[in-house]
Structure formats: C-alpha cells, structure tokens
C-alpha cells in the first residue's frame, strides 16, 4: 500500500471523524431512551395506579439526577479526559434503564379494574347478572381498613414505582457529561465556520432517537404487559381501553442495551485533537483565520483569565471555580439566554410529557396511536427544522445578530400556531352521569352521585369502578351495572350485556338495548378535526426547531472560550433544575384537577384518572404552553437588544483603536507593530 493511500485512509478514519460519528450515535441512543421514557408515561401511570402529579415527579427524576453532578462534571470534566467521561456516563445511563425495568420481574400480574366477574369458559352456559339487587352497595364501595390495605399493597408491589424513580435518576446522572463535554470538545477542535453545521448534523441524527423511541413505545403499548405469563383470551380489555397497560418494561431493556453499545467508541478517543484544518497547514496565516467569532464579539478581558498551558491540580481548579462563575454571570447575554431557555423548555417539557394523554382525551386516539403519530410526524418535522436552521446559518454566513433574529422569528411563529390549536377540538365523549345525563342532556359533574339514576337505582351498583360499556346510541356507561343491564352472553372481549334499562330511556321503543365492552368511539367529525390539529402541530414543530441551532450559536458565541464547558454545564444545571423537574409536576397537578372519573386501586383508594373534562383539559394544557412560549418570545427580544448593544459598543471600541493606531503611525512616520507573545495570551492577534 502506498504512502499516499495510507494518508488518505488515515484522513478518512481520523479521530475527529470518529468523534463526530460517536457523538451522533450517543445523541441518538440517549434521545432513544429519553423518548421511550416519555412514551411510556401513560403505561407506567396505569401500571402503578398513580396520579399525573406523581408521574410528573417520576419523570422529573431524570433532571434531579442531572442536578446532582452537572456543575462539577462540566467544570472539572473540561480539564480531564472528556471522551472517557462520556463513556462512563453512557454505562451509568444503561444501568438506570435496566433498573427501571426491574419492578416488572418482582411485581405480580397486572389486575385491571373491573366491576363484574367475566366468564372466560367458552363451554359454560352460565350467564353473568350485572344488575343484582341482593348484594349490598356498602360492600362494593367500602374502604378496607389500614392493616388490610397495607397487606394488600405489599402483596401487589404498589410501591415498586420507586425503582422507576431511582432508575430514571440514574439515567440523568449518566447523561450529564454528554452535552457540555461533547459540545465543547467539538467546538474546540472544529473549524469555527463548520461548528454550526456539525452541531446541526449531530442533533439531526439525534432526533432519529425520539422517532424510534416513540415508535417502539407505540409498538409495545399494543402488547399486553404480562405477555407470556397470562392467557390473552382471558383479557377482556384492548389497547384502546384506559385500563390497558402495554409491555412498558421490555423497551427499557432494549434502550439500555443500545446506550451501552454507544459508550464503546469513547474509550478509544484521545484527550485532545489537533484543530481541524491544521493538518494541511501550520502557517501563521492559517492560524490567524481560526480566530473564533466570539473573540471579536466578546468584550476585552484581562489576559490573566485566558487558558494557560500549565499543569493544573484539583485544588487550583476548585479555587478558580467561584471566580469563574462570577465572570460567567456578569455576562448579560448569557444570563438573558438562560432565562429565555428556562421559559421555553418549561413549555416544551410539559407539552411532550402529556401530549399523548392530550391526544387520547381530546381527540379519542388510543395511547399507541398517539405515540406512533408523534414519532412519525412531529419528530421528523423537528429534525428537518434543526438541520434547516444550521443550513441557513452556514449558507448566509449569519453572525450572532443574524442567529438571534432567526430564533426570534421561529419562537414567534410557533407561539402563534400553538394559540390557534386552543380552538381546535372534538365533541366531548358522551359518558352517562359524567358528561351527559341519563336522559341525554349535556352536563359535566364531579359528583359521583350523578352516576345513579332511576334506571339503575335497584341494582346496588358500585360507583367506584370503571368498566365502560358502549350502547348503540353512542353513549358510554361507566359499568354494565350502571347501564342497568340484566343479563350477559359471550366470553372475554366478545361479551355483551342485554336488557339494559338505562339504554332504553335514551332510545325509541323496540331498538336494541344491549351494550358491548369498551368506551364508545368519538363522532365522525373528530377524525377531520384531528387532522387539522396535527397539521398545525407538525408545522409548529418545524418552525420552532428552526430556531434551535441559531439559539445555541448565540449562546456559544457569547461566552469566553475558557468558560465554554462551565457555561454549557451551568445552562444544563439551571434549565434542567427549573425547567426539567417542575413542569411535569405542575402540569400533572393541573391536569389532575380536570379529572371527571378516578379509577380505583385493587387495594382501595384512588388510582389513575380514567376520564377527563376535555374542555378544561384543553384550555389548561394548551393555554399554559402558549403563555410560556409568548413569554419566551419577549425574552428573546431582550437577548436581541443586548446582543445589538454589545455589537455597537465593540464596533466603536475597534474604531477607536484603529484611529489611535493610525495617529501613532502618522506621528512616528512608520507602522507600529505589536505581536502577541503567545497564542493563548494574545489570541494570535497581530496589529499593524
């Protein structure tokens, strides 16, 4: 093999290219795991019978794990072996994913809430009688004593959600080094003009992770949680039922394995690389062209603050930590950027966490279909938006001000489209006693006594259970008993209930008074409204994502090179603390307030919500997100003003320096030449 071919191969397989490929893969795998976690929120909520507020705490545990270590990793990690720290983080993330799946193997079989004893014997001719007048209502709805309830919960393993909480926190700890150390490593060794494009490419590959994560979540949401352990013919609910739980645990084993594989390349990368382009030329002119844009954009600082090529100890790093923080937060552009991201991420996290539930409750979509649609429509739009934003910056060679303008326009456009979505909705699901009366009059009530009517008064029905049945008139009843049904036929999912007195009150004489298992589908116009909603949602996702890369460039170009890792780490720390942990909790708590019918745990007590007030849910959910996005747009205006003000100030300062140099040249009769002593202290500046 010739020397030239060896050089070509070495160039193609350079460490920098390996790092780019590894970063793209690790962004994919961490996003894959994160998106699958988001897609499994509904399944975990139902499996452990917990409210949305508690599932918000579990979802926020990822950011809690980040909070524990991000400041130290981003600061001290910048001085250590960054690729290996990323590899260690991936291993920790994989361990967290495996821990989340662990409760499934220690918990008993899933017992969903039901009001009747379903007959699964196909040879049996026995008929189940839902409406029984000879059993006590008090027995059906009585609350078990504390001792019995404690024993029941212990047997059922209802506290196993703690493992999910701890596993997700471990995932957050492991994810910490990837963003600040990986991006700073890239920006340190890439050409300044190539950084936006590389970032856009990595994020675009990374966005494939959520696509596959949501698609995996959609697939597993259709597979019963105890697949392989129960006879599926005995399961009387399907994946469209609000009590259905998919095989959520299986996805965490898959994502954990992928994340573990992504850690391998980072163990073979060096601590530092030559600057991209320096392999071809080491001339002084080439070095002068690599002066980064932020060195011209940032105000002059004392040269003592610049990085120096000298051995550093842990004690020296710790001593410099507080002064570095003080320098960082004196940067008003950085501070405003943090506030802007804080508000925007609050809205985004709240939206992505509960969007599948929103699509279920407002548009009548099943959990698996909602997750699948997000994966194949919204996320590709986000990927296209991210790469478009990076391409626009590179194509038009936009500076900091241009990048800020693109971000403002994108945020404003996304806010307007979100506001329009508030007015898009379907007819409310018709559930007797909750959204409509037994006579067909529209109502919304939180009083469970409305579930009782003259037609089912003699049945002694339990009002706590949720076992919905659908009548031919399109009305759902909370249970066969509350529908006043007298007899039943069939087995499993094909079971039907007949002679339902409550159905007869809303139908003309002679019509079928039978009901089937499951909640009634929405009216036909709901499909059309859902398509309109998804159109606005997809376009809004694209426009919002177009501002992602420009916004990131504004942040990178507004901080000193030696503070880059610390700045990214502090941004991650603050944003994930105040915009990652609270939104799932307060969004979940507000959504809980719109619940019309709570489920009942096997051991008694309130479980997960089965039915929401669609109008209140829509106004609460979309109204809050839209408000946060508009506030973010106002803050972007503040960032833009600060950037323009700094640019003007630096322009005047540079003009003053040029005038001073010209004056000295005229006075002395020759050019005054000042050359920096070294690259670190003088940025290779040469003023003539």
Short mmCIF file of N, CA and C in Angstrom, two decimals, residues 6 24 111 204 212 236 306 556 613 646:
data_model
loop_
_atom_site.label_atom_id
_atom_site.label_comp_id
_atom_site.label_asym_id
_atom_site.label_seq_id
_atom_site.Cartn_x
_atom_site.Cartn_y
_atom_site.Cartn_z
N UNK A 6 -2.24 5.40 2.38
CA UNK A 6 -2.28 5.32 3.84
C UNK A 6 -2.72 6.64 4.44
N UNK A 24 -22.84 11.50 17.32
CA UNK A 24 -24.14 11.32 16.67
C UNK A 24 -24.85 10.09 17.23
N UNK A 111 -53.61 -6.67 37.53
CA UNK A 111 -55.04 -6.90 37.71
C UNK A 111 -55.76 -5.58 37.45
N UNK A 204 -29.52 16.36 14.33
CA UNK A 204 -30.45 15.75 13.38
C UNK A 204 -30.42 14.23 13.50
N UNK A 212 -37.52 6.68 16.82
CA UNK A 212 -37.51 5.25 17.10
C UNK A 212 -38.04 4.96 18.51
N UNK A 236 -60.09 -9.07 28.98
CA UNK A 236 -61.34 -8.54 28.41
C UNK A 236 -61.22 -7.09 27.95
N UNK A 306 -7.29 34.03 30.56
CA UNK A 306 -7.20 33.10 29.44
C UNK A 306 -6.56 31.78 29.89
N UNK A 556 -23.12 29.99 22.41
CA UNK A 556 -21.71 29.64 22.30
C UNK A 556 -20.83 30.86 22.01
N UNK A 613 -62.38 16.04 31.88
CA UNK A 613 -63.21 17.06 31.28
C UNK A 613 -62.41 17.64 30.11
N UNK A 646 -24.16 45.26 22.52
CA UNK A 646 -22.77 44.85 22.69
C UNK A 646 -22.01 44.99 21.37
#
